PDB file of N, CA and C in Angstrom:
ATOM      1  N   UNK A   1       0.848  -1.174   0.000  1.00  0.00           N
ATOM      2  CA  UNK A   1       0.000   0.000   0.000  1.00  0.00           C
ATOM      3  C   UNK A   1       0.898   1.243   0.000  1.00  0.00           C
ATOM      4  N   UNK A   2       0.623   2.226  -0.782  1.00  0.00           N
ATOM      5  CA  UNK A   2       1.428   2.901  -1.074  1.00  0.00           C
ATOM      6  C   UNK A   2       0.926   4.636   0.053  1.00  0.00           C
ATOM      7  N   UNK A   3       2.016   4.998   0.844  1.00  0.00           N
ATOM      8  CA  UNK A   3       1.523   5.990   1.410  1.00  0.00           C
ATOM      9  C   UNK A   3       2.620   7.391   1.226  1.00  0.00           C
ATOM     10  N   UNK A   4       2.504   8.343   1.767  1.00  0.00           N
ATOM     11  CA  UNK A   4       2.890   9.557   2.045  1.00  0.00           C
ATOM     12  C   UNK A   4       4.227   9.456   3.138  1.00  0.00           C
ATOM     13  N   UNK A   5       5.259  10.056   2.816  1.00  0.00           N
ATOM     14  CA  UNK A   5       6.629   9.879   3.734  1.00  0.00           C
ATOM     15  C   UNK A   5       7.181  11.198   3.872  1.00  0.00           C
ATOM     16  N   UNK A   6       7.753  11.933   4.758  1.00  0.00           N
ATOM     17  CA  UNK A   6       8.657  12.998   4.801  1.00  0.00           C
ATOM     18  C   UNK A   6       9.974  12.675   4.946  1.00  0.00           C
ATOM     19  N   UNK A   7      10.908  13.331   4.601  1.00  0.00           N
ATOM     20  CA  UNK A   7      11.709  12.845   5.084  1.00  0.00           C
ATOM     21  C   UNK A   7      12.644  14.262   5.428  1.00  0.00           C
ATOM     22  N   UNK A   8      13.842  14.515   6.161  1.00  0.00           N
ATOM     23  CA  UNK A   8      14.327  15.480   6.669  1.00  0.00           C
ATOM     24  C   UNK A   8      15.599  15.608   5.672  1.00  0.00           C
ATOM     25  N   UNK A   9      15.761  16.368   4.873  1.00  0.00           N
ATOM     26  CA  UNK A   9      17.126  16.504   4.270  1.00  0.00           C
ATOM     27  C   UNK A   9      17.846  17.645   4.433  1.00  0.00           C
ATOM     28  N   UNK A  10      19.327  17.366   3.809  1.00  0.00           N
ATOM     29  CA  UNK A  10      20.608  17.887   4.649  1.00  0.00           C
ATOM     30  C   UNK A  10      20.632  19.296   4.547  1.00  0.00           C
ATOM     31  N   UNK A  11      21.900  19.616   5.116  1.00  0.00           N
ATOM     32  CA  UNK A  11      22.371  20.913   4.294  1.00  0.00           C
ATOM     33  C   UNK A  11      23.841  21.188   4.358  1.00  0.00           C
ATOM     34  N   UNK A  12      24.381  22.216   3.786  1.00  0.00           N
ATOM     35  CA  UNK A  12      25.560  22.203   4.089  1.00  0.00           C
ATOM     36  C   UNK A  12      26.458  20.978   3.226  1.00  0.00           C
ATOM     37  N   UNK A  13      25.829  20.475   1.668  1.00  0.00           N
ATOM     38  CA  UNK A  13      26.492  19.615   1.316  1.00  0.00           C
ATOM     39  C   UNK A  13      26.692  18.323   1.742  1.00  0.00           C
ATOM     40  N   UNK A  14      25.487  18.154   2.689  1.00  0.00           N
ATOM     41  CA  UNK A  14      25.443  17.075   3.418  1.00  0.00           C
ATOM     42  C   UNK A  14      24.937  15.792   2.598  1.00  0.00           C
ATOM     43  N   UNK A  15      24.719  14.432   2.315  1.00  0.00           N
ATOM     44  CA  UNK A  15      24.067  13.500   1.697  1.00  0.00           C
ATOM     45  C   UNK A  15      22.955  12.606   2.842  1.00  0.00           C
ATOM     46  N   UNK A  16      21.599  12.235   2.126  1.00  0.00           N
ATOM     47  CA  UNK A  16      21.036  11.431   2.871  1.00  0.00           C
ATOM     48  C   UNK A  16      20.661  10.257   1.362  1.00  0.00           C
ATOM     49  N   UNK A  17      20.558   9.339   2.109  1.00  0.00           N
ATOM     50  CA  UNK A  17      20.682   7.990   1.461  1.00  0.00           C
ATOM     51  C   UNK A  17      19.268   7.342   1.913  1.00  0.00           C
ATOM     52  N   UNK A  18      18.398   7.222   0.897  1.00  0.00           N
ATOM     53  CA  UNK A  18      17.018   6.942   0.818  1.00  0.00           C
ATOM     54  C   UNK A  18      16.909   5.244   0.265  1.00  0.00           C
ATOM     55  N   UNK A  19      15.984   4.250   1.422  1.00  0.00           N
ATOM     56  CA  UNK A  19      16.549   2.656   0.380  1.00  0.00           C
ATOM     57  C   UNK A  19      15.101   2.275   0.245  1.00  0.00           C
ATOM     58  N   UNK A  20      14.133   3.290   0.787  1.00  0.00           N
ATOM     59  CA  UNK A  20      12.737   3.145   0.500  1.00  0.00           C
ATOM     60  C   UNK A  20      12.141   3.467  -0.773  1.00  0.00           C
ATOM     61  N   UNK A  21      10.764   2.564  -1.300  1.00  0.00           N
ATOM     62  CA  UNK A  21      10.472   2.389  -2.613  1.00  0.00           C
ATOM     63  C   UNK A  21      10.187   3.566  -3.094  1.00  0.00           C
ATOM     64  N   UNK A  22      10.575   5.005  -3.462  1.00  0.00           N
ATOM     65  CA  UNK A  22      10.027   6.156  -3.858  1.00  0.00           C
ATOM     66  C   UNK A  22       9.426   5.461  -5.011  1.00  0.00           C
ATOM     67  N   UNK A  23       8.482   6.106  -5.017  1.00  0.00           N
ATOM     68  CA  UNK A  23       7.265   5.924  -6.545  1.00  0.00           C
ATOM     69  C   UNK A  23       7.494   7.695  -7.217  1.00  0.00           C
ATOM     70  N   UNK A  24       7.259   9.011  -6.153  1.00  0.00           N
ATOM     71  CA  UNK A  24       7.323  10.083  -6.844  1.00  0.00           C
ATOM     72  C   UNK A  24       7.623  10.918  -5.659  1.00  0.00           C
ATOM     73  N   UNK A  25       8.137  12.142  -6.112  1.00  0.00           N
ATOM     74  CA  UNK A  25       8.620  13.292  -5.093  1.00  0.00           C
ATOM     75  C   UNK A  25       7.507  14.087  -5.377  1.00  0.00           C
ATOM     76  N   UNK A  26       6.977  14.203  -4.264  1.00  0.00           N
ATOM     77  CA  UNK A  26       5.879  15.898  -4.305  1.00  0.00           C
ATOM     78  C   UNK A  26       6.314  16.608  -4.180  1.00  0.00           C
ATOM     79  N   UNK A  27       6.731  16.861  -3.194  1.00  0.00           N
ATOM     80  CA  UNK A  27       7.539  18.812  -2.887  1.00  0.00           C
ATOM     81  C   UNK A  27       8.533  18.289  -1.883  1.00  0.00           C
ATOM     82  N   UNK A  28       9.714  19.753  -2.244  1.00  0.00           N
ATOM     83  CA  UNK A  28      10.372  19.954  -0.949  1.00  0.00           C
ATOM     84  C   UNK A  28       9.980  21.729  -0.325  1.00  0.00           C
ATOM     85  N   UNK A  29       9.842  21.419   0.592  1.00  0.00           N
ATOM     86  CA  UNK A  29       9.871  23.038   1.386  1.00  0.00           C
ATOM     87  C   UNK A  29      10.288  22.962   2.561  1.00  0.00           C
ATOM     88  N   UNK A  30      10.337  24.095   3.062  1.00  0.00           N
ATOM     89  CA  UNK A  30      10.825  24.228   4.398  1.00  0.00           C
ATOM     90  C   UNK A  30      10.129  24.028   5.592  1.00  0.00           C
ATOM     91  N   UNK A  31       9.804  23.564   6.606  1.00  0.00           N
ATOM     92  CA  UNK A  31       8.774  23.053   7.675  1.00  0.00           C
ATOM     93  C   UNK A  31       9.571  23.153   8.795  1.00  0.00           C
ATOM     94  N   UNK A  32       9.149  24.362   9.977  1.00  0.00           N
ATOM     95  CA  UNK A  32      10.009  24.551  10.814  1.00  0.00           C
ATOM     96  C   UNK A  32      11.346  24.316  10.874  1.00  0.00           C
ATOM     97  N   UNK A  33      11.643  25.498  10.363  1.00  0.00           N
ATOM     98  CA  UNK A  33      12.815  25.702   9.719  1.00  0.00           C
ATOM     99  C   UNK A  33      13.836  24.657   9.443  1.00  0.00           C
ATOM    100  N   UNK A  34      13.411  23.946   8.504  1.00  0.00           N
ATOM    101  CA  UNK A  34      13.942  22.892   8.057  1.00  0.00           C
ATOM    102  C   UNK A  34      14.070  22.192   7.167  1.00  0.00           C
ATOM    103  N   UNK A  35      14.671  21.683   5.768  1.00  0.00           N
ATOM    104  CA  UNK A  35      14.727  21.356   4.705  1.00  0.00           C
ATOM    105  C   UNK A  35      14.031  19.836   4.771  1.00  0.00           C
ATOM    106  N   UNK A  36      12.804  19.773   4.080  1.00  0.00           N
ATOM    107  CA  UNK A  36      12.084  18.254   3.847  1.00  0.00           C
ATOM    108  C   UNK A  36      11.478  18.079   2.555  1.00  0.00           C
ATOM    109  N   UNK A  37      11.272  16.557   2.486  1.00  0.00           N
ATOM    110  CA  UNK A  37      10.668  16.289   1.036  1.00  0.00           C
ATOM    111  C   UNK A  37       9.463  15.226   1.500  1.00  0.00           C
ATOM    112  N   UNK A  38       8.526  14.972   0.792  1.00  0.00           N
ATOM    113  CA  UNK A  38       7.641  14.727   0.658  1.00  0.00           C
ATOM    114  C   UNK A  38       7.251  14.086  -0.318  1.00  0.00           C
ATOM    115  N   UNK A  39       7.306  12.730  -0.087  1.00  0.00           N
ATOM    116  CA  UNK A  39       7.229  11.599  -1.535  1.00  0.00           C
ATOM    117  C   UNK A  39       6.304  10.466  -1.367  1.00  0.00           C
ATOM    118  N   UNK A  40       6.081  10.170  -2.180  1.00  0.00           N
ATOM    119  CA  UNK A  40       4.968   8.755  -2.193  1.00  0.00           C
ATOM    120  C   UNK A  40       5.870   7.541  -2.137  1.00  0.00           C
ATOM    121  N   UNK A  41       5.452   6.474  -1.761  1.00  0.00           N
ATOM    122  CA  UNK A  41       6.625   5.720  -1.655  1.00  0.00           C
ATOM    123  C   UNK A  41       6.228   4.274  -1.383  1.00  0.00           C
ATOM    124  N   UNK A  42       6.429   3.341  -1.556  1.00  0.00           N
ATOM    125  CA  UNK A  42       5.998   1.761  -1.091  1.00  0.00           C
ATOM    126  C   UNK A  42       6.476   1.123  -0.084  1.00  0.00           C
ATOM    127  N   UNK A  43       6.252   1.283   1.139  1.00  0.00           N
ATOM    128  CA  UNK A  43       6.825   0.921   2.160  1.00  0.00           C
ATOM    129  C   UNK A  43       6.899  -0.449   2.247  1.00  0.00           C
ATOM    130  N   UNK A  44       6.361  -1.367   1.508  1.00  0.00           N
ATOM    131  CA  UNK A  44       6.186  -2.753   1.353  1.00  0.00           C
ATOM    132  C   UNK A  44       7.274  -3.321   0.571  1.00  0.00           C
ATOM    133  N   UNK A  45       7.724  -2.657   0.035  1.00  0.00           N
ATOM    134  CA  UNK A  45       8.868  -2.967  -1.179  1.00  0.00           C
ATOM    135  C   UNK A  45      10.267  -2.354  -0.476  1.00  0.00           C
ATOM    136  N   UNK A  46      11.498  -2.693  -0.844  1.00  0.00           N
ATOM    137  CA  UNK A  46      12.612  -1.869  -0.811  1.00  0.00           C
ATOM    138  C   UNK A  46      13.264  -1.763  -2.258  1.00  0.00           C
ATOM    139  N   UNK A  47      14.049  -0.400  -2.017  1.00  0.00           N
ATOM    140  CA  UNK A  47      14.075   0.332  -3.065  1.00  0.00           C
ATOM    141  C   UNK A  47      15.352  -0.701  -3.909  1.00  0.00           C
ATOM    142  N   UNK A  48      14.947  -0.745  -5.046  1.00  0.00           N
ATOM    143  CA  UNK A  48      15.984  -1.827  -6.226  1.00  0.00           C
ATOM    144  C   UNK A  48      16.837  -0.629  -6.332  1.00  0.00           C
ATOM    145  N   UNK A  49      16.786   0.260  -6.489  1.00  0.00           N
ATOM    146  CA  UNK A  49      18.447   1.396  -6.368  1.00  0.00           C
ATOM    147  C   UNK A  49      18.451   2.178  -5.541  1.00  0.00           C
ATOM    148  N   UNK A  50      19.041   2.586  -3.846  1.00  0.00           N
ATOM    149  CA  UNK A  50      18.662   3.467  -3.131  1.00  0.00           C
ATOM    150  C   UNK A  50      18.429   4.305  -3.960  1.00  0.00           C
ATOM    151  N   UNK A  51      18.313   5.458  -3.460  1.00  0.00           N
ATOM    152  CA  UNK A  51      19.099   7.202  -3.956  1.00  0.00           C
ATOM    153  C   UNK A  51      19.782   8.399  -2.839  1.00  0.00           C
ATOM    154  N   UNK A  52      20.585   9.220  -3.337  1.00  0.00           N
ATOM    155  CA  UNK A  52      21.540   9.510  -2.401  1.00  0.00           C
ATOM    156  C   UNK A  52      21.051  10.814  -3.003  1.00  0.00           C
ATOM    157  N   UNK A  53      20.776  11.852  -2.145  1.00  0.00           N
ATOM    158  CA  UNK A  53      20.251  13.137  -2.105  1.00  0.00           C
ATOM    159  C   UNK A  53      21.443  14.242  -1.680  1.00  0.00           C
ATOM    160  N   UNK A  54      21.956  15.256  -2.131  1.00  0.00           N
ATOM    161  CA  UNK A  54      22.690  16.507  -1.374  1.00  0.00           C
ATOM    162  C   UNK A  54      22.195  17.737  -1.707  1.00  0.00           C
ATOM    163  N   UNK A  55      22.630  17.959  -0.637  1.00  0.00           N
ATOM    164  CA  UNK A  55      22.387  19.661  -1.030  1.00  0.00           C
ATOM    165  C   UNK A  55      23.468  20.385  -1.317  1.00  0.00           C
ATOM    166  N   UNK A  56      23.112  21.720  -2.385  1.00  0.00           N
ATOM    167  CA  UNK A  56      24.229  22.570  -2.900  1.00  0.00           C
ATOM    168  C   UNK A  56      23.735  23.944  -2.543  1.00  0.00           C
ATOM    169  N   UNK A  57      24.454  24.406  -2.232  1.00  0.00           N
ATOM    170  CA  UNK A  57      24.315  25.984  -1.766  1.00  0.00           C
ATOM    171  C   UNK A  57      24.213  26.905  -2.992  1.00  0.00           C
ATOM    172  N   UNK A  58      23.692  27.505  -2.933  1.00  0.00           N
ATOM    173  CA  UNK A  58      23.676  29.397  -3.992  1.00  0.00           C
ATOM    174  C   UNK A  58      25.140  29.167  -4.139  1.00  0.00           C
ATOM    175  N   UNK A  59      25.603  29.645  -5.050  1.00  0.00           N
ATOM    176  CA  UNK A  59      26.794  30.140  -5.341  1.00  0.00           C
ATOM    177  C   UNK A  59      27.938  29.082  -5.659  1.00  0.00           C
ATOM    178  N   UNK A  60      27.597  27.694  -5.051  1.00  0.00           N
ATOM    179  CA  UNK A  60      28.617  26.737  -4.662  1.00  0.00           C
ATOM    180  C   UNK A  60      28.837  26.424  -6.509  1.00  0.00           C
ATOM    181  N   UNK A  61      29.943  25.740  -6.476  1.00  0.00           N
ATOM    182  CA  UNK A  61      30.757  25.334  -7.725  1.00  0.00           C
ATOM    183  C   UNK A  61      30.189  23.856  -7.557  1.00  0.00           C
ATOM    184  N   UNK A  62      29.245  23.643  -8.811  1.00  0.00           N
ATOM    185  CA  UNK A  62      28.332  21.888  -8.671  1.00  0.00           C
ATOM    186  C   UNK A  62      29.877  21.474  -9.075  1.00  0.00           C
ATOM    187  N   UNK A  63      29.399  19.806  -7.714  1.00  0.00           N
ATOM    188  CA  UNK A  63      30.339  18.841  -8.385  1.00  0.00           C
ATOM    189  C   UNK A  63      29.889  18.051  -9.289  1.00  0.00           C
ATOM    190  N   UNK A  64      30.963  17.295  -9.529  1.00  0.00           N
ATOM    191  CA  UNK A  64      30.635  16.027 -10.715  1.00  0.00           C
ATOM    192  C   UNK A  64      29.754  15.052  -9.973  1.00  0.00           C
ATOM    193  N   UNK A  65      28.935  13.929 -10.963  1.00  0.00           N
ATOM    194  CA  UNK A  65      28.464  13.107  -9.878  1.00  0.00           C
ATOM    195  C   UNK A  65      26.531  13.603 -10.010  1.00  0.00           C
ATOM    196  N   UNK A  66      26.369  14.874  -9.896  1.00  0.00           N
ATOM    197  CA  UNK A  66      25.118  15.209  -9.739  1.00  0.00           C
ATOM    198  C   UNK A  66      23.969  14.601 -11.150  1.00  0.00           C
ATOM    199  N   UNK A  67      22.718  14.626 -10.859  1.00  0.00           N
ATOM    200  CA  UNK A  67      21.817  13.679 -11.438  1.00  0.00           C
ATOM    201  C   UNK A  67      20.712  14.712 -12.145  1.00  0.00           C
ATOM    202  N   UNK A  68      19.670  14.121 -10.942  1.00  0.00           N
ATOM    203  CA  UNK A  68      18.612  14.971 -11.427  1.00  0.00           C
ATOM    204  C   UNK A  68      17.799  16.109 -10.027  1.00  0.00           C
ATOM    205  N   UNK A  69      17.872  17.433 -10.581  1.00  0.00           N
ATOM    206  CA  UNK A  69      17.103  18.296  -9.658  1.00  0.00           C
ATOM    207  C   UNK A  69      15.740  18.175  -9.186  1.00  0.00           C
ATOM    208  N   UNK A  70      15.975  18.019  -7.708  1.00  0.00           N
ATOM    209  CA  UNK A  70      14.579  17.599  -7.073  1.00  0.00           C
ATOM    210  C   UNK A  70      13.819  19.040  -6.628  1.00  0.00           C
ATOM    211  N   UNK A  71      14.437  19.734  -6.048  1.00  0.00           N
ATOM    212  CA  UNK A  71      13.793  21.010  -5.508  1.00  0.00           C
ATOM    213  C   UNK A  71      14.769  22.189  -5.090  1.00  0.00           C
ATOM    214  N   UNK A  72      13.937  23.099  -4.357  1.00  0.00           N
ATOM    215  CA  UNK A  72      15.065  24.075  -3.618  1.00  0.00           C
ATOM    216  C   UNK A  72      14.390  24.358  -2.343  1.00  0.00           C
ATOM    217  N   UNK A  73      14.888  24.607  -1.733  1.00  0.00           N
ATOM    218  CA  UNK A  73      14.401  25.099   0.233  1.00  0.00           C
ATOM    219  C   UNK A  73      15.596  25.757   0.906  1.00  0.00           C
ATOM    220  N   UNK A  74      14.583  26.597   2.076  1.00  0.00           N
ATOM    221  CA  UNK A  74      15.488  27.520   2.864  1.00  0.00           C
ATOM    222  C   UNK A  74      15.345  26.373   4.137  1.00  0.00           C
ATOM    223  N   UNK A  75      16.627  27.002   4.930  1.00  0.00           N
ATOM    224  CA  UNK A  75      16.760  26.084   6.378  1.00  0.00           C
ATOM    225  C   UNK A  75      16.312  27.585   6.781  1.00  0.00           C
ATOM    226  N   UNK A  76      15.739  27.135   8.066  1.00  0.00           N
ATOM    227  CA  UNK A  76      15.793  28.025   9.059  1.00  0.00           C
ATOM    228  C   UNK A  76      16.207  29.638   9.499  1.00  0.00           C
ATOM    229  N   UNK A  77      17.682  29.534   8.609  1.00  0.00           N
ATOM    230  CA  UNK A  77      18.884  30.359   9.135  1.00  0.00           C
ATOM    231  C   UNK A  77      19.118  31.274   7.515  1.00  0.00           C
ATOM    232  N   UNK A  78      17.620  31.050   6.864  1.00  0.00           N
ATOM    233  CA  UNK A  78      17.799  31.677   5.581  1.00  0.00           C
ATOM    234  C   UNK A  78      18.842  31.195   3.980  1.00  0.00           C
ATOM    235  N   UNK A  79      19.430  30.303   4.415  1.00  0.00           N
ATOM    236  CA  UNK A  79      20.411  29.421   3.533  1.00  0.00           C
ATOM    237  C   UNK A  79      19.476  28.598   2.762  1.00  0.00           C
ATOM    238  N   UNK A  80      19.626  29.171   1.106  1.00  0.00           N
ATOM    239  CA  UNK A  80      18.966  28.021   0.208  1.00  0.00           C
ATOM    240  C   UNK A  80      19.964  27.238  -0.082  1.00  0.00           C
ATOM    241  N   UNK A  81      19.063  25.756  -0.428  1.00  0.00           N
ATOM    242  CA  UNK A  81      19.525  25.026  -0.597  1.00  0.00           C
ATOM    243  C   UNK A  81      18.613  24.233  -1.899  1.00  0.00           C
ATOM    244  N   UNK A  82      20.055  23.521  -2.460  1.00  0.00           N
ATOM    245  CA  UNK A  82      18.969  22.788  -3.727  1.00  0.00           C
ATOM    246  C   UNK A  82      19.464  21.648  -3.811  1.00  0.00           C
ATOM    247  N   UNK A  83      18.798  20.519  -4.086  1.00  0.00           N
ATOM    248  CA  UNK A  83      18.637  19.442  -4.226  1.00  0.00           C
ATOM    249  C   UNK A  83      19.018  18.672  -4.962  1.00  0.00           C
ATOM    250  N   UNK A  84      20.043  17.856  -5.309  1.00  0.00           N
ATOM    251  CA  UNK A  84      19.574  16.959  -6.809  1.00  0.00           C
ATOM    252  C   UNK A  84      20.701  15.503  -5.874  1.00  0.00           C
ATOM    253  N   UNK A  85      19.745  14.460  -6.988  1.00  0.00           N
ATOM    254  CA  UNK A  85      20.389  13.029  -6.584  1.00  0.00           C
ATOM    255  C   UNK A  85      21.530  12.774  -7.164  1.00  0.00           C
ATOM    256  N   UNK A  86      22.160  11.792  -6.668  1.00  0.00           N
ATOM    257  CA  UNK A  86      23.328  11.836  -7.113  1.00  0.00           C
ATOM    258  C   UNK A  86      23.672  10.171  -7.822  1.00  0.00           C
ATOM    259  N   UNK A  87      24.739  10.128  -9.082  1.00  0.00           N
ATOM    260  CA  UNK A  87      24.985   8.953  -9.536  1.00  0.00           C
ATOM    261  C   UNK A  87      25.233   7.999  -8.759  1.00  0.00           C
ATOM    262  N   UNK A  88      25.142   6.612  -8.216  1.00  0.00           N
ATOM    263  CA  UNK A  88      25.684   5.796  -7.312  1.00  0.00           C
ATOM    264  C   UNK A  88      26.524   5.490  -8.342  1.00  0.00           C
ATOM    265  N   UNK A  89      27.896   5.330  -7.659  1.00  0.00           N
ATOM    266  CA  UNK A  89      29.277   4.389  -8.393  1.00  0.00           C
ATOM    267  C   UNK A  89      29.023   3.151  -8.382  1.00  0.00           C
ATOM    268  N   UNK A  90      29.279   2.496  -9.855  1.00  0.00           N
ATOM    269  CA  UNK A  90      28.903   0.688  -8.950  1.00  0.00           C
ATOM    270  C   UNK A  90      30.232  -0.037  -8.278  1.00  0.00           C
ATOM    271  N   UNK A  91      30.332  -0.970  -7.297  1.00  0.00           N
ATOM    272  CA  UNK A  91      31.565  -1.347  -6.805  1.00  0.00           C
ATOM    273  C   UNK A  91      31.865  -1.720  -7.857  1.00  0.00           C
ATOM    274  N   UNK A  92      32.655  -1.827  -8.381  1.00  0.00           N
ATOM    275  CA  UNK A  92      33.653  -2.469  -9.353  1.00  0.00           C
ATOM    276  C   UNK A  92      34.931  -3.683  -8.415  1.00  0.00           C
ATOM    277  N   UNK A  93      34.614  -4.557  -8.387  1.00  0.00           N
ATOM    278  CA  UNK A  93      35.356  -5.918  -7.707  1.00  0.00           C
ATOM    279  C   UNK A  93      36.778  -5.976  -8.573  1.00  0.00           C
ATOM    280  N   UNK A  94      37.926  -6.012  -8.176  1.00  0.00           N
ATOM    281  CA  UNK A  94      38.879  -6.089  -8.918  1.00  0.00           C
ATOM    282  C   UNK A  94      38.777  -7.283  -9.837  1.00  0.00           C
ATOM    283  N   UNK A  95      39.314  -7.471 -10.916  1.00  0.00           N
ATOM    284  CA  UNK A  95      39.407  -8.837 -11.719  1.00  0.00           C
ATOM    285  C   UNK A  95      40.505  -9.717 -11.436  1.00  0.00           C
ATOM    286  N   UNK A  96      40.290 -11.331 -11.414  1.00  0.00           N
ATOM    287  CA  UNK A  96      40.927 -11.919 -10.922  1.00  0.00           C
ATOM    288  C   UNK A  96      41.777 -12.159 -11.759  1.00  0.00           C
ATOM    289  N   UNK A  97      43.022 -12.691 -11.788  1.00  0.00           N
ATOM    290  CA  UNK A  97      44.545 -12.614 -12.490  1.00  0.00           C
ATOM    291  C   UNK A  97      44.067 -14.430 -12.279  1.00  0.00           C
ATOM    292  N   UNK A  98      44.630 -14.576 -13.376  1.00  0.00           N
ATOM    293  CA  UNK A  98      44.508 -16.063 -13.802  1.00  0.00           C
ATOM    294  C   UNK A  98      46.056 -16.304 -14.237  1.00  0.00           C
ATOM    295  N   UNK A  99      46.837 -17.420 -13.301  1.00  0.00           N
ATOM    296  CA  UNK A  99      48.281 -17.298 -13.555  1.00  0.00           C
ATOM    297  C   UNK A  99      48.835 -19.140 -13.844  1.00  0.00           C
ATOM    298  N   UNK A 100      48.263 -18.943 -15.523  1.00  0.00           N
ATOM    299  CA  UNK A 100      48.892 -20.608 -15.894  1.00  0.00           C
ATOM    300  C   UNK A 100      49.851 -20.932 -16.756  1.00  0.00           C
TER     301      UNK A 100
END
């Protein structure tokens, strides 16, 4: 059954790591003074690719790595912040040396 989730996200370049089934993002805004999102989600399921969320500041120089833009929100303390997910790296397992 699919319901309604908040969740509290970072700031300051911070990452949060989501392993729940998002289906869709509704909004992010600020809610006592605080950066959150608001997604539909399948709590019955776990998520087949987490997703890893950061925030980037006004002005900041984007790194590499960034995905797709989810939103923008103020914290508290007047600092926007914007959103976007980020690529997961896949482990890459070294290859085994075969010595005949």
């Amino acid at each position: 059954m699919r319901k309604i989730y908040k969740y509290e996200l970072p700031v300051d370049g911070g990452i949060i790591t989501i392993k729940q089934c998002i289906i869709k993002i509704l909004s992010i805004q600020e809610q006592n003074g605080k950066p959150i999102m608001w997604a539909i989600v399948d709590p019955d399921n776990e998520a087949i690719d987490p997703i890893e969320i950061t925030a980037i500041g006004t002005g900041w120089t984007l790194p590499t790595g960034l995905d797709e833009y989810l939103g923008t929100a103020q914290d508290g303390y007047g600092f926007v912040w914007h959103y976007f997910t980020m690529k997961l790296e896949e482990l890459k397992q070294p290859e085994e040396q075969s010595y005949m």
